[in-house]
Backbone as JSON Lines, residues from 0, in Angstrom:
{"i":0,"aa":"M","n":[117.15,65.47,83.47],"ca":[118.26,64.18,83.75],"c":[118.08,63.61,85.25]}
{"i":1,"aa":"N","n":[118.66,62.34,84.89],"ca":[118.63,61.56,85.92],"c":[119.22,62.59,87.21]}
{"i":2,"aa":"K","n":[118.46,62.27,89.04],"ca":[118.79,62.68,89.46],"c":[119.84,62.22,90.35]}
{"i":3,"aa":"S","n":[120.48,60.75,90.24],"ca":[121.16,60.32,90.31],"c":[122.94,60.36,89.65]}
{"i":4,"aa":"I","n":[122.41,60.4,88.33],"ca":[123.71,61.31,87.34],"c":[124.02,62.67,88.36]}
{"i":5,"aa":"V","n":[123.02,63.62,88.77],"ca":[123.23,64.77,89.29],"c":[124.54,64.86,89.92]}
{"i":6,"aa":"D","n":[123.93,64.1,91.27],"ca":[124.61,63.82,92.5],"c":[126.05,63.07,92.09]}
{"i":7,"aa":"I","n":[126.66,63.09,90.82],"ca":[127.18,62.0,90.2],"c":[128.75,63.14,89.43]}
{"i":8,"aa":"L","n":[127.96,63.77,88.81],"ca":[128.01,64.77,88.78],"c":[128.72,66.18,89.42]}
{"i":9,"aa":"Y","n":[128.84,66.09,91.15],"ca":[128.14,66.2,92.13],"c":[128.89,66.61,92.58]}
{"i":10,"aa":"L","n":[129.21,65.58,92.96],"ca":[130.25,64.76,93.97],"c":[131.76,64.4,93.27]}
{"i":11,"aa":"E","n":[131.96,64.37,92.19],"ca":[133.33,65.2,90.77],"c":[133.53,65.65,91.56]}
{"i":12,"aa":"S","n":[132.46,67.2,90.85],"ca":[133.65,68.29,91.43],"c":[133.52,68.87,92.31]}
{"i":13,"aa":"L","n":[133.67,68.52,93.84],"ca":[134.11,68.6,95.12],"c":[135.2,68.21,94.31]}
{"i":14,"aa":"R","n":[135.72,67.71,93.93],"ca":[137.57,66.11,93.56],"c":[138.3,67.86,92.52]}
{"i":15,"aa":"E","n":[138.11,67.93,92.35],"ca":[138.08,69.49,91.66],"c":[138.41,71.29,92.72]}
{"i":16,"aa":"S","n":[137.41,71.62,93.5],"ca":[137.83,72.56,94.26],"c":[136.01,72.6,95.47]}
{"i":17,"aa":"K","n":[136.56,72.69,96.86],"ca":[135.61,72.39,97.82],"c":[133.92,73.85,97.39]}
{"i":18,"aa":"P","n":[132.73,73.32,97.6],"ca":[132.1,74.31,96.99],"c":[132.8,76.26,97.66]}
{"i":19,"aa":"T","n":[131.43,77.19,97.01],"ca":[131.98,78.48,97.63],"c":[130.62,77.9,97.94]}
{"i":20,"aa":"L","n":[130.72,79.19,99.63],"ca":[129.72,79.75,99.91],"c":[128.8,81.35,99.89]}
{"i":21,"aa":"F","n":[127.74,81.5,99.17],"ca":[127.77,82.2,98.63],"c":[126.35,82.78,99.72]}
{"i":22,"aa":"T","n":[127.04,84.12,99.74],"ca":[126.88,84.82,100.95],"c":[126.34,86.09,101.19]}
{"i":23,"aa":"D","n":[126.04,87.58,99.18],"ca":[125.84,88.19,98.55],"c":[124.2,87.54,99.45]}
{"i":24,"aa":"N","n":[123.56,88.72,100.0],"ca":[121.64,89.19,99.86],"c":[121.02,88.55,98.91]}
{"i":25,"aa":"L","n":[119.76,88.18,98.96],"ca":[119.54,87.8,97.42],"c":[118.82,89.57,97.3]}
{"i":26,"aa":"I","n":[117.25,89.73,98.28],"ca":[117.29,90.78,98.89],"c":[117.14,91.66,99.83]}
{"i":27,"aa":"A","n":[117.39,92.92,99.84],"ca":[117.16,93.52,101.08],"c":[116.49,93.31,102.45]}
{"i":28,"aa":"P","n":[117.11,93.4,103.74],"ca":[116.01,93.53,104.65],"c":[114.76,93.44,104.6]}
{"i":29,"aa":"I","n":[113.93,93.49,105.33],"ca":[113.31,94.53,105.48],"c":[112.82,94.73,106.78]}
{"i":30,"aa":"G","n":[112.77,94.11,107.44],"ca":[113.06,94.27,108.85],"c":[110.96,93.81,109.65]}
{"i":31,"aa":"E","n":[111.82,93.89,110.7],"ca":[110.69,93.14,111.94],"c":[109.01,93.41,111.19]}
{"i":32,"aa":"L","n":[107.99,91.78,110.87],"ca":[106.9,91.87,110.88],"c":[106.49,92.66,111.55]}
{"i":33,"aa":"E","n":[104.85,93.06,110.72],"ca":[104.04,93.63,112.36],"c":[102.72,93.03,112.13]}
{"i":34,"aa":"G","n":[101.25,93.07,113.22],"ca":[99.77,92.4,112.6],"c":[100.26,91.64,112.53]}
{"i":35,"aa":"S","n":[98.88,91.24,111.94],"ca":[97.76,89.81,112.34],"c":[99.55,88.58,111.3]}
{"i":36,"aa":"K","n":[99.16,86.86,111.1],"ca":[99.67,86.23,110.52],"c":[99.46,87.0,109.41]}
{"i":37,"aa":"R","n":[97.91,87.43,109.03],"ca":[97.37,87.99,108.02],"c":[98.63,89.18,106.69]}
{"i":38,"aa":"E","n":[98.61,90.5,107.53],"ca":[98.98,91.27,107.46],"c":[100.31,91.23,107.26]}
{"i":39,"aa":"R","n":[100.83,90.72,108.02],"ca":[103.0,90.12,108.2],"c":[103.17,88.88,106.67]}
{"i":40,"aa":"L","n":[102.3,88.93,106.39],"ca":[102.15,87.51,105.02],"c":[102.09,88.76,103.81]}
{"i":41,"aa":"F","n":[101.27,89.93,103.5],"ca":[100.93,91.05,102.69],"c":[102.59,91.92,102.48]}
{"i":42,"aa":"Q","n":[102.64,91.8,103.65],"ca":[104.65,92.61,103.85],"c":[105.26,91.93,103.1]}
{"i":43,"aa":"A","n":[105.26,90.98,103.75],"ca":[106.47,89.94,102.88],"c":[106.45,90.09,101.31]}
{"i":44,"aa":"L","n":[105.4,89.47,101.09],"ca":[105.11,89.23,99.6],"c":[104.92,90.72,98.78]}
{"i":45,"aa":"D","n":[104.78,91.72,99.46],"ca":[104.86,92.45,98.84],"c":[106.72,93.67,98.98]}
{"i":46,"aa":"A","n":[106.99,93.5,100.16],"ca":[108.32,93.5,99.87],"c":[109.28,92.5,98.97]}
{"i":47,"aa":"L","n":[108.82,91.37,98.65],"ca":[108.88,90.39,98.12],"c":[108.74,90.73,96.14]}
{"i":48,"aa":"A","n":[107.96,91.51,96.01],"ca":[107.46,92.22,94.85],"c":[108.51,93.26,94.54]}
{"i":49,"aa":"E","n":[108.15,93.65,95.22],"ca":[109.1,95.24,94.91],"c":[110.76,95.62,94.73]}
{"i":50,"aa":"Q","n":[111.66,93.62,94.88],"ca":[112.9,93.96,94.75],"c":[112.79,93.54,93.27]}
{"i":51,"aa":"P","n":[113.93,94.04,93.33],"ca":[114.01,93.36,91.05],"c":[115.14,92.24,91.24]}
{"i":52,"aa":"S","n":[114.24,91.71,90.12],"ca":[114.64,90.43,90.09],"c":[115.21,90.35,89.31]}
{"i":53,"aa":"R","n":[116.82,88.9,88.94],"ca":[118.24,89.16,88.08],"c":[117.56,88.01,87.09]}
{"i":54,"aa":"V","n":[116.2,87.82,87.29],"ca":[116.26,87.39,85.86],"c":[114.94,87.09,85.59]}
{"i":55,"aa":"S","n":[113.63,87.8,85.91],"ca":[112.92,87.8,85.66],"c":[112.15,89.03,85.74]}
{"i":56,"aa":"P","n":[111.1,90.26,85.18],"ca":[110.32,91.85,85.53],"c":[110.03,91.33,87.26]}
{"i":57,"aa":"T","n":[110.6,92.98,87.9],"ca":[109.48,92.98,89.33],"c":[108.18,92.69,89.27]}
{"i":58,"aa":"L","n":[107.32,91.99,90.59],"ca":[106.23,90.99,90.36],"c":[104.51,92.1,90.73]}
{"i":59,"aa":"T","n":[105.19,93.27,90.53],"ca":[104.4,94.41,90.2],"c":[103.93,94.49,88.66]}
{"i":60,"aa":"Q","n":[105.18,94.16,88.86],"ca":[104.31,94.26,86.86],"c":[103.32,93.68,86.44]}
{"i":61,"aa":"L","n":[102.88,92.3,87.68],"ca":[101.83,91.47,86.45],"c":[100.92,91.67,87.19]}
{"i":62,"aa":"P","n":[99.5,91.47,86.87],"ca":[98.55,92.27,88.11],"c":[98.03,91.24,88.69]}
{"i":63,"aa":"S","n":[97.52,90.02,88.61],"ca":[97.32,88.95,89.38],"c":[98.36,88.06,89.12]}
{"i":64,"aa":"T","n":[98.01,87.39,90.55],"ca":[98.2,85.79,90.08],"c":[96.9,85.18,91.05]}
{"i":65,"aa":"Q","n":[96.47,83.3,89.57],"ca":[95.2,83.04,90.2],"c":[95.78,82.19,90.72]}
{"i":66,"aa":"L","n":[94.72,81.55,92.08],"ca":[94.96,80.82,93.04],"c":[94.46,79.7,92.77]}
{"i":67,"aa":"P","n":[94.46,78.56,93.76],"ca":[93.16,77.51,93.06],"c":[92.08,78.57,94.26]}
{"i":68,"aa":"N","n":[91.17,77.87,94.59],"ca":[89.25,77.5,94.85],"c":[89.46,78.03,96.29]}
{"i":69,"aa":"S","n":[90.06,76.9,96.79],"ca":[90.45,77.17,97.99],"c":[91.69,78.18,99.24]}
{"i":70,"aa":"A","n":[92.13,79.43,98.65],"ca":[92.97,80.46,99.05],"c":[92.11,80.91,99.54]}
{"i":71,"aa":"P","n":[91.9,81.4,100.54],"ca":[91.69,82.83,101.14],"c":[92.41,84.43,100.51]}
{"i":72,"aa":"Y","n":[92.68,84.33,99.24],"ca":[92.41,86.05,98.65],"c":[91.91,85.91,97.6]}
{"i":73,"aa":"G","n":[91.59,86.96,97.18],"ca":[91.1,87.38,95.94],"c":[89.94,88.25,96.36]}
{"i":74,"aa":"S","n":[89.13,88.45,94.79],"ca":[88.66,89.58,94.7],"c":[86.46,89.24,94.33]}
{"i":75,"aa":"V","n":[86.2,90.0,94.43],"ca":[84.64,89.21,94.23],"c":[84.39,91.1,93.19]}
{"i":76,"aa":"S","n":[83.65,90.51,92.1],"ca":[82.56,90.65,90.88],"c":[81.09,90.72,91.14]}
{"i":77,"aa":"C","n":[80.48,91.47,90.85],"ca":[79.58,91.94,91.14],"c":[78.85,92.33,90.23]}
{"i":78,"aa":"E","n":[77.25,91.82,89.26],"ca":[76.78,92.46,88.24],"c":[75.74,92.92,89.18]}
{"i":79,"aa":"S","n":[75.59,94.51,88.07],"ca":[75.25,94.37,88.44],"c":[74.32,94.96,87.37]}
{"i":80,"aa":"K","n":[73.43,94.14,86.63],"ca":[72.4,94.33,86.27],"c":[71.02,93.22,87.24]}
{"i":81,"aa":"D","n":[71.8,93.04,88.03],"ca":[71.22,91.71,88.92],"c":[71.16,91.68,90.14]}
{"i":82,"aa":"C","n":[72.69,93.11,91.0],"ca":[71.57,93.94,92.39],"c":[71.29,94.28,92.88]}
{"i":83,"aa":"T","n":[70.96,94.3,93.54],"ca":[69.85,95.03,93.98],"c":[69.88,96.11,95.65]}
{"i":84,"aa":"L","n":[71.14,95.54,95.51],"ca":[71.64,96.65,96.58],"c":[70.33,96.04,98.01]}
{"i":85,"aa":"C","n":[70.62,94.79,98.09],"ca":[69.95,94.05,99.19],"c":[70.86,94.63,100.71]}
{"i":86,"aa":"M","n":[72.23,93.82,100.7],"ca":[73.71,94.15,101.99],"c":[73.43,92.98,101.99]}
{"i":87,"aa":"G","n":[72.22,91.89,101.89],"ca":[72.98,90.57,102.91],"c":[74.51,90.46,101.76]}
{"i":88,"aa":"C","n":[75.04,91.1,101.41],"ca":[75.64,90.31,101.14],"c":[76.8,90.99,102.28]}
{"i":89,"aa":"V","n":[76.63,92.34,102.32],"ca":[77.69,92.72,103.43],"c":[77.37,92.75,104.8]}
{"i":90,"aa":"A","n":[76.11,91.67,104.92],"ca":[75.17,90.8,106.35],"c":[75.94,90.51,107.22]}
{"i":91,"aa":"V","n":[76.59,89.19,105.57],"ca":[77.24,88.16,106.5],"c":[79.39,88.18,106.34]}
{"i":92,"aa":"C","n":[79.38,89.37,105.36],"ca":[80.54,89.42,105.12],"c":[81.48,89.39,106.85]}
{"i":93,"aa":"P","n":[81.75,88.34,107.42],"ca":[82.98,88.03,108.64],"c":[84.65,88.84,109.07]}
{"i":94,"aa":"T","n":[84.91,90.03,107.19],"ca":[85.69,91.53,107.48],"c":[85.29,92.15,107.92]}
{"i":95,"aa":"R","n":[84.36,92.82,107.03],"ca":[84.32,94.25,106.4],"c":[84.86,93.56,104.97]}
{"i":96,"aa":"A","n":[84.91,92.88,104.62],"ca":[85.65,93.4,103.06],"c":[84.79,94.01,102.4]}
{"i":97,"aa":"L","n":[82.86,93.76,101.71],"ca":[82.27,93.73,101.24],"c":[81.69,94.83,101.95]}
{"i":98,"aa":"H","n":[81.11,96.37,102.23],"ca":[80.5,97.53,103.14],"c":[79.81,98.3,102.09]}
{"i":99,"aa":"H","n":[79.53,98.83,102.45],"ca":[78.48,100.78,102.5],"c":[78.91,101.96,102.97]}
{"i":100,"aa":"D","n":[78.98,102.22,101.94],"ca":[80.0,103.98,103.67],"c":[77.7,105.08,104.3]}
{"i":101,"aa":"G","n":[76.52,103.98,104.13],"ca":[75.64,104.0,104.71],"c":[75.14,105.62,104.08]}
{"i":102,"aa":"D","n":[75.75,106.47,102.96],"ca":[75.64,108.41,102.32],"c":[74.22,107.18,101.46]}
{"i":103,"aa":"S","n":[75.35,106.55,100.14],"ca":[74.05,106.78,99.6],"c":[74.16,104.38,98.87]}
{"i":104,"aa":"P","n":[72.93,104.66,98.26],"ca":[72.65,103.03,97.42],"c":[74.49,102.66,97.18]}
{"i":105,"aa":"S","n":[74.74,101.41,97.51],"ca":[76.38,101.37,96.9],"c":[76.85,100.34,98.0]}
{"i":106,"aa":"L","n":[77.56,99.05,96.84],"ca":[78.13,97.96,97.65],"c":[79.71,98.69,97.64]}
{"i":107,"aa":"N","n":[80.54,98.46,98.64],"ca":[82.28,99.2,97.99],"c":[82.36,97.7,98.52]}
{"i":108,"aa":"F","n":[84.17,97.96,97.87],"ca":[85.38,96.4,98.48],"c":[86.01,96.44,98.13]}
{"i":109,"aa":"I","n":[86.41,95.85,99.64],"ca":[89.04,95.49,100.06],"c":[89.16,94.77,98.63]}
{"i":110,"aa":"E","n":[89.72,94.5,98.37],"ca":[89.85,93.59,98.37],"c":[91.18,92.92,99.32]}
{"i":111,"aa":"Q","n":[91.85,93.48,100.04],"ca":[93.33,92.25,100.46],"c":[92.46,91.75,102.07]}
{"i":112,"aa":"D","n":[91.56,92.7,101.98],"ca":[90.2,91.74,103.28],"c":[90.05,90.59,102.56]}
{"i":113,"aa":"C","n":[89.4,90.32,101.94],"ca":[88.67,89.04,101.79],"c":[89.24,88.05,101.98]}
{"i":114,"aa":"I","n":[88.09,87.38,102.23],"ca":[88.82,86.04,102.8],"c":[88.08,84.68,101.72]}
{"i":115,"aa":"Q","n":[87.56,85.22,101.08],"ca":[86.99,84.3,100.28],"c":[85.79,83.13,100.3]}
{"i":116,"aa":"C","n":[84.91,83.81,102.25],"ca":[84.9,82.02,102.16],"c":[84.53,81.97,101.83]}
{"i":117,"aa":"G","n":[83.05,83.17,100.81],"ca":[81.81,82.55,99.52],"c":[80.62,82.88,100.33]}
{"i":118,"aa":"M","n":[80.93,82.95,101.62],"ca":[79.55,83.71,102.29],"c":[78.38,84.42,101.84]}
{"i":119,"aa":"C","n":[79.39,85.65,101.22],"ca":[78.26,86.55,99.48],"c":[77.92,86.18,99.15]}
{"i":120,"aa":"E","n":[78.65,85.41,98.63],"ca":[77.15,84.61,96.83],"c":[76.8,84.24,97.14]}
{"i":121,"aa":"K","n":[76.52,82.71,99.13],"ca":[75.81,82.22,98.77],"c":[74.25,83.71,99.51]}
{"i":122,"aa":"A","n":[74.57,84.13,100.64],"ca":[73.51,85.15,100.71],"c":[72.66,85.6,100.08]}
{"i":123,"aa":"C","n":[72.8,86.06,99.06],"ca":[72.96,87.45,96.68],"c":[71.8,86.12,96.86]}
{"i":124,"aa":"P","n":[70.82,86.96,97.47],"ca":[69.17,86.36,96.69],"c":[69.3,85.98,95.35]}
{"i":125,"aa":"E","n":[69.89,87.59,94.72],"ca":[70.26,87.42,92.88],"c":[70.96,87.08,92.76]}
{"i":126,"aa":"N","n":[72.15,86.0,92.68],"ca":[72.94,85.67,92.67],"c":[73.89,86.61,91.46]}
{"i":127,"aa":"A","n":[74.07,87.46,92.04],"ca":[74.99,88.52,91.74],"c":[76.37,88.62,91.85]}
{"i":128,"aa":"L","n":[76.89,88.08,92.59],"ca":[78.4,87.93,92.98],"c":[79.19,86.37,92.72]}
{"i":129,"aa":"T","n":[80.65,86.75,92.56],"ca":[81.16,85.47,91.61],"c":[82.36,85.76,92.63]}
{"i":130,"aa":"L","n":[83.36,84.79,93.33],"ca":[84.53,84.62,93.39],"c":[85.28,84.45,92.71]}
{"i":131,"aa":"N","n":[86.63,85.98,92.76],"ca":[87.9,85.63,91.96],"c":[89.27,85.28,93.1]}
{"i":132,"aa":"P","n":[89.56,83.7,93.41],"ca":[90.36,83.92,94.55],"c":[92.21,84.47,93.11]}
{"i":133,"aa":"R","n":[92.66,84.66,93.7],"ca":[93.71,85.38,92.88],"c":[94.96,85.74,94.0]}
{"i":134,"aa":"F","n":[96.5,86.58,93.51],"ca":[96.22,87.61,94.75],"c":[96.98,88.72,94.26]}
{"i":135,"aa":"N","n":[96.49,89.85,94.34],"ca":[96.72,90.39,93.56],"c":[97.81,91.47,93.86]}
{"i":136,"aa":"W","n":[98.81,91.85,92.41],"ca":[100.32,92.38,92.65],"c":[100.45,93.26,93.14]}
{"i":137,"aa":"D","n":[99.41,94.15,92.71],"ca":[99.69,96.2,93.33],"c":[98.46,96.73,94.14]}
{"i":138,"aa":"K","n":[99.59,96.84,95.07],"ca":[99.49,97.12,96.89],"c":[98.38,98.25,96.29]}
{"i":139,"aa":"E","n":[98.11,98.85,96.41],"ca":[97.39,100.65,95.68],"c":[96.14,100.03,95.56]}
{"i":140,"aa":"A","n":[96.06,99.13,94.52],"ca":[94.44,98.29,94.32],"c":[93.73,97.69,94.82]}
{"i":141,"aa":"R","n":[95.2,96.99,95.97],"ca":[93.75,95.93,96.2],"c":[94.31,96.59,98.34]}
{"i":142,"aa":"Q","n":[93.97,97.68,98.03],"ca":[94.15,98.48,98.96],"c":[92.84,98.66,99.52]}
{"i":143,"aa":"S","n":[92.94,99.94,98.53],"ca":[91.19,100.87,97.28],"c":[90.59,99.96,97.84]}
{"i":144,"aa":"V","n":[89.35,101.19,98.56],"ca":[88.27,100.58,97.82],"c":[87.19,101.17,97.54]}
{"i":145,"aa":"Q","n":[86.88,99.97,96.67],"ca":[86.14,100.16,94.31],"c":[84.55,99.61,95.14]}
{"i":146,"aa":"T","n":[83.91,99.87,94.97],"ca":[82.83,100.64,93.97],"c":[82.31,99.19,93.01]}
{"i":147,"aa":"L","n":[81.94,98.16,93.94],"ca":[81.09,96.98,93.12],"c":[79.43,97.18,91.93]}
{"i":148,"aa":"H","n":[79.14,98.1,93.18],"ca":[78.24,99.31,92.54],"c":[77.02,99.78,93.45]}
{"i":149,"aa":"Q","n":[76.96,100.82,92.57],"ca":[76.13,102.04,92.69],"c":[74.91,102.68,91.87]}
{"i":150,"aa":"E","n":[74.12,103.28,92.6],"ca":[72.74,103.91,92.56],"c":[72.33,104.53,92.37]}
{"i":151,"aa":"K","n":[71.56,105.32,92.4],"ca":[71.24,106.39,92.5],"c":[68.94,105.79,93.5]}
{"i":152,"aa":"A","n":[69.35,106.77,94.64],"ca":[68.24,106.53,95.39],"c":[66.96,106.66,95.57]}
{"i":153,"aa":"A","n":[66.46,105.13,95.58],"ca":[65.2,106.56,95.59],"c":[64.59,106.92,96.23]}
{"i":154,"aa":"E","n":[63.5,108.31,96.08],"ca":[63.23,109.76,96.33],"c":[61.82,109.05,96.36]}
{"i":155,"aa":"C","n":[61.24,109.15,98.03],"ca":[60.24,109.08,98.55],"c":[59.48,109.37,97.96]}
{"i":156,"aa":"I","n":[57.46,109.31,97.26],"ca":[56.61,109.94,96.12],"c":[56.44,111.53,97.08]}
{"i":157,"aa":"R","n":[56.33,110.73,98.19],"ca":[55.11,111.73,99.17],"c":[56.67,113.25,100.16]}
{"i":158,"aa":"C","n":[57.32,112.57,100.98],"ca":[57.71,113.55,101.3],"c":[59.63,113.71,100.25]}
{"i":159,"aa":"H","n":[59.44,113.37,99.54],"ca":[59.87,113.45,98.13],"c":[61.89,113.43,99.39]}
{"i":160,"aa":"K","n":[62.6,112.97,100.61],"ca":[63.52,111.68,100.34],"c":[63.89,110.3,100.35]}
{"i":161,"aa":"P","n":[65.19,111.0,100.11],"ca":[66.08,109.87,99.63],"c":[65.79,108.55,100.67]}
{"i":162,"aa":"F","n":[65.86,106.98,99.77],"ca":[65.36,105.69,101.37],"c":[65.97,105.47,101.0]}
{"i":163,"aa":"A","n":[66.01,104.18,99.75],"ca":[66.35,103.51,99.62],"c":[66.45,102.99,97.74]}
{"i":164,"aa":"P","n":[67.2,102.29,97.75],"ca":[68.13,101.69,96.71],"c":[66.5,101.66,95.59]}
{"i":165,"aa":"Q","n":[66.49,102.56,93.92],"ca":[65.95,102.07,93.21],"c":[65.54,101.18,93.16]}
{"i":166,"aa":"S","n":[66.32,99.74,92.78],"ca":[66.17,98.96,91.85],"c":[65.31,97.74,92.77]}
{"i":167,"aa":"M","n":[65.98,98.14,94.11],"ca":[65.0,97.97,94.77],"c":[63.31,98.05,95.69]}
{"i":168,"aa":"I","n":[62.98,99.35,95.1],"ca":[61.85,99.62,94.91],"c":[61.14,99.07,93.74]}
{"i":169,"aa":"T","n":[61.68,99.31,92.65],"ca":[61.05,98.43,91.57],"c":[60.96,96.99,91.43]}
{"i":170,"aa":"M","n":[62.01,96.83,92.53],"ca":[62.13,94.5,92.41],"c":[60.98,93.78,92.86]}
{"i":171,"aa":"L","n":[60.71,94.81,94.59],"ca":[59.75,94.75,95.12],"c":[58.03,94.51,94.82]}
{"i":172,"aa":"Q","n":[58.22,96.17,93.76],"ca":[56.55,96.68,92.94],"c":[56.38,95.71,92.83]}
{"i":173,"aa":"D","n":[57.16,95.59,91.71],"ca":[56.92,94.11,90.8],"c":[56.46,92.54,90.81]}
{"i":174,"aa":"K","n":[57.16,91.82,91.74],"ca":[56.84,90.23,92.96],"c":[55.93,90.62,93.73]}
{"i":175,"aa":"L","n":[54.92,91.69,94.4],"ca":[54.24,92.28,95.13],"c":[52.65,92.67,94.64]}
{"i":176,"aa":"R","n":[52.55,93.07,93.13],"ca":[51.64,93.65,92.68],"c":[50.91,92.43,92.36]}
{"i":177,"aa":"G","n":[49.18,92.43,92.99],"ca":[49.02,90.57,92.48],"c":[48.63,90.34,94.12]}
{"i":178,"aa":"H","n":[50.26,90.37,95.64],"ca":[49.39,89.76,96.38],"c":[47.88,90.96,97.31]}
{"i":179,"aa":"S","n":[47.71,89.54,97.87],"ca":[45.89,89.85,98.73],"c":[46.39,91.64,99.64]}
{"i":180,"aa":"Q","n":[47.46,91.21,101.25],"ca":[48.24,92.49,100.37],"c":[47.92,94.18,100.02]}
{"i":181,"aa":"F","n":[48.37,93.7,98.7],"ca":[48.16,94.93,97.84],"c":[47.75,94.15,96.44]}
{"i":182,"aa":"S","n":[47.02,94.6,96.89],"ca":[45.81,94.71,96.18],"c":[45.03,95.67,95.17]}
{"i":183,"aa":"N","n":[45.84,96.48,94.99],"ca":[44.87,98.32,94.64],"c":[46.8,98.88,94.79]}
{"i":184,"aa":"E","n":[46.02,99.85,93.45],"ca":[47.71,100.68,93.9],"c":[48.21,101.99,93.98]}
{"i":185,"aa":"Q","n":[47.45,101.31,95.45],"ca":[47.65,102.54,96.67],"c":[48.66,102.17,97.84]}
{"i":186,"aa":"A","n":[48.78,101.16,97.9],"ca":[48.6,99.89,98.48],"c":[50.69,99.35,98.38]}
{"i":187,"aa":"I","n":[50.51,99.71,96.58],"ca":[51.7,98.87,95.45],"c":[52.13,100.92,95.98]}
{"i":188,"aa":"N","n":[51.84,101.37,95.84],"ca":[52.49,103.3,95.75],"c":[52.98,103.31,97.45]}
{"i":189,"aa":"R","n":[52.47,102.63,98.56],"ca":[53.39,102.66,100.11],"c":[54.89,102.43,99.87]}
{"i":190,"aa":"I","n":[54.9,101.18,99.08],"ca":[55.75,99.98,98.8],"c":[56.87,101.73,98.87]}
{"i":191,"aa":"A","n":[57.07,102.41,97.59],"ca":[57.91,103.8,97.57],"c":[56.97,105.53,98.18]}
{"i":192,"aa":"M","n":[57.94,104.9,99.15],"ca":[57.84,106.49,100.02],"c":[58.3,105.77,101.29]}
{"i":193,"aa":"C","n":[58.88,106.44,102.41],"ca":[59.53,105.93,103.4],"c":[59.01,105.55,104.53]}
{"i":194,"aa":"E","n":[59.24,105.12,105.4],"ca":[59.5,104.35,106.41],"c":[57.66,105.78,107.29]}
{"i":195,"aa":"D","n":[58.26,106.85,107.09],"ca":[57.24,107.43,108.19],"c":[56.34,107.89,106.67]}
{"i":196,"aa":"C","n":[56.49,108.02,106.11],"ca":[55.14,108.52,105.19],"c":[54.4,107.11,105.4]}
{"i":197,"aa":"R","n":[54.48,106.23,105.08],"ca":[54.07,104.21,104.69],"c":[53.06,104.96,106.27]}
{"i":198,"aa":"V","n":[53.6,104.58,106.74],"ca":[52.43,105.12,108.16],"c":[51.09,105.7,108.27]}
{"i":199,"aa":"I","n":[51.73,106.74,108.24],"ca":[50.57,108.34,107.81],"c":[50.4,108.15,106.46]}
{"i":200,"aa":"D","n":[50.35,107.2,106.06],"ca":[49.27,106.99,104.76],"c":[47.82,106.04,105.5]}
{"i":201,"aa":"V","n":[49.05,105.24,105.47],"ca":[48.12,104.07,106.75],"c":[46.78,104.84,107.51]}
{"i":202,"aa":"F","n":[47.3,104.89,107.55],"ca":[46.54,105.53,109.31],"c":[45.63,107.0,108.29]}
{"i":203,"aa":"E","n":[46.3,107.75,107.43],"ca":[45.09,108.54,106.84],"c":[43.79,107.59,105.64]}
{"i":204,"aa":"S","n":[43.82,107.0,105.46],"ca":[43.54,106.06,104.67],"c":[42.43,105.18,105.74]}
{"i":205,"aa":"M","n":[43.04,105.15,106.61],"ca":[41.86,104.23,106.93],"c":[41.4,104.73,108.57]}
{"i":206,"aa":"A","n":[40.96,106.97,108.56],"ca":[40.82,107.32,108.87],"c":[39.39,107.81,107.49]}
{"i":207,"aa":"E","n":[39.62,107.77,106.31],"ca":[38.34,108.55,105.51],"c":[38.56,107.06,105.47]}
{"i":208,"aa":"D","n":[38.12,105.85,105.17],"ca":[37.11,104.6,105.89],"c":[37.47,103.07,106.49]}
{"i":209,"aa":"P","n":[36.69,103.75,107.78],"ca":[37.21,102.82,109.01],"c":[37.08,101.73,108.5]}
{"i":210,"aa":"T","n":[36.72,100.93,106.87],"ca":[37.33,99.75,106.73],"c":[38.14,99.43,106.29]}
{"i":211,"aa":"E","n":[38.57,99.57,106.2],"ca":[40.11,99.65,105.91],"c":[41.22,98.91,106.43]}
{"i":212,"aa":"Q","n":[40.83,99.57,108.33],"ca":[41.15,98.5,109.22],"c":[40.96,97.02,108.76]}
{"i":213,"aa":"L","n":[40.3,96.64,108.5],"ca":[39.81,95.31,108.44],"c":[41.31,93.96,108.02]}
{"i":214,"aa":"K","n":[41.45,94.83,107.11],"ca":[42.46,94.39,106.52],"c":[44.09,94.87,106.75]}
{"i":215,"aa":"Y","n":[44.38,95.19,108.4],"ca":[45.62,95.43,109.21],"c":[45.19,94.2,110.23]}
């Protein structure tokens, strides 16, 4: 309908009676918001989502709302078959949305902390990460720690101590096989040793054959 027609109809209605001021609260007051600007926004949106709507279901019943690529909210997905857990993404993440617990080879993620800066996507040498800009209305899921990728730790072939992701060790052995510094199977096997056993193995080989020193 044309805007001018709407204006005319409104003015005609004013002749019959004065406009009524609507004073009822549309939503319950949520009180004073605390924290950073981002935290206050999440508090306000969560409070809004929990309010019963007179027209449609509550927002909490929606899984998520897709946002434009420039939005600073969203999730990150990881292609497990490509990820080697090199932790390059963790090193560049400015908010620690991507992190690891330090106890096992795993990549963890908290969606609420992600600002979709794209640094993790650019830092990943395997192109295993993908950004998904959205707003997740499930507060619990948004704030919880998600494990994007996890695998068994490789055990040192000499002392059997867990020391690195198995996929990374396999990838390094495949890529370095045939390199001048890894021309024999003994050198390739050192990649599958922990940092202590690797040094011990090098010095033992030099003690047995002094000419090995010429290679280092």
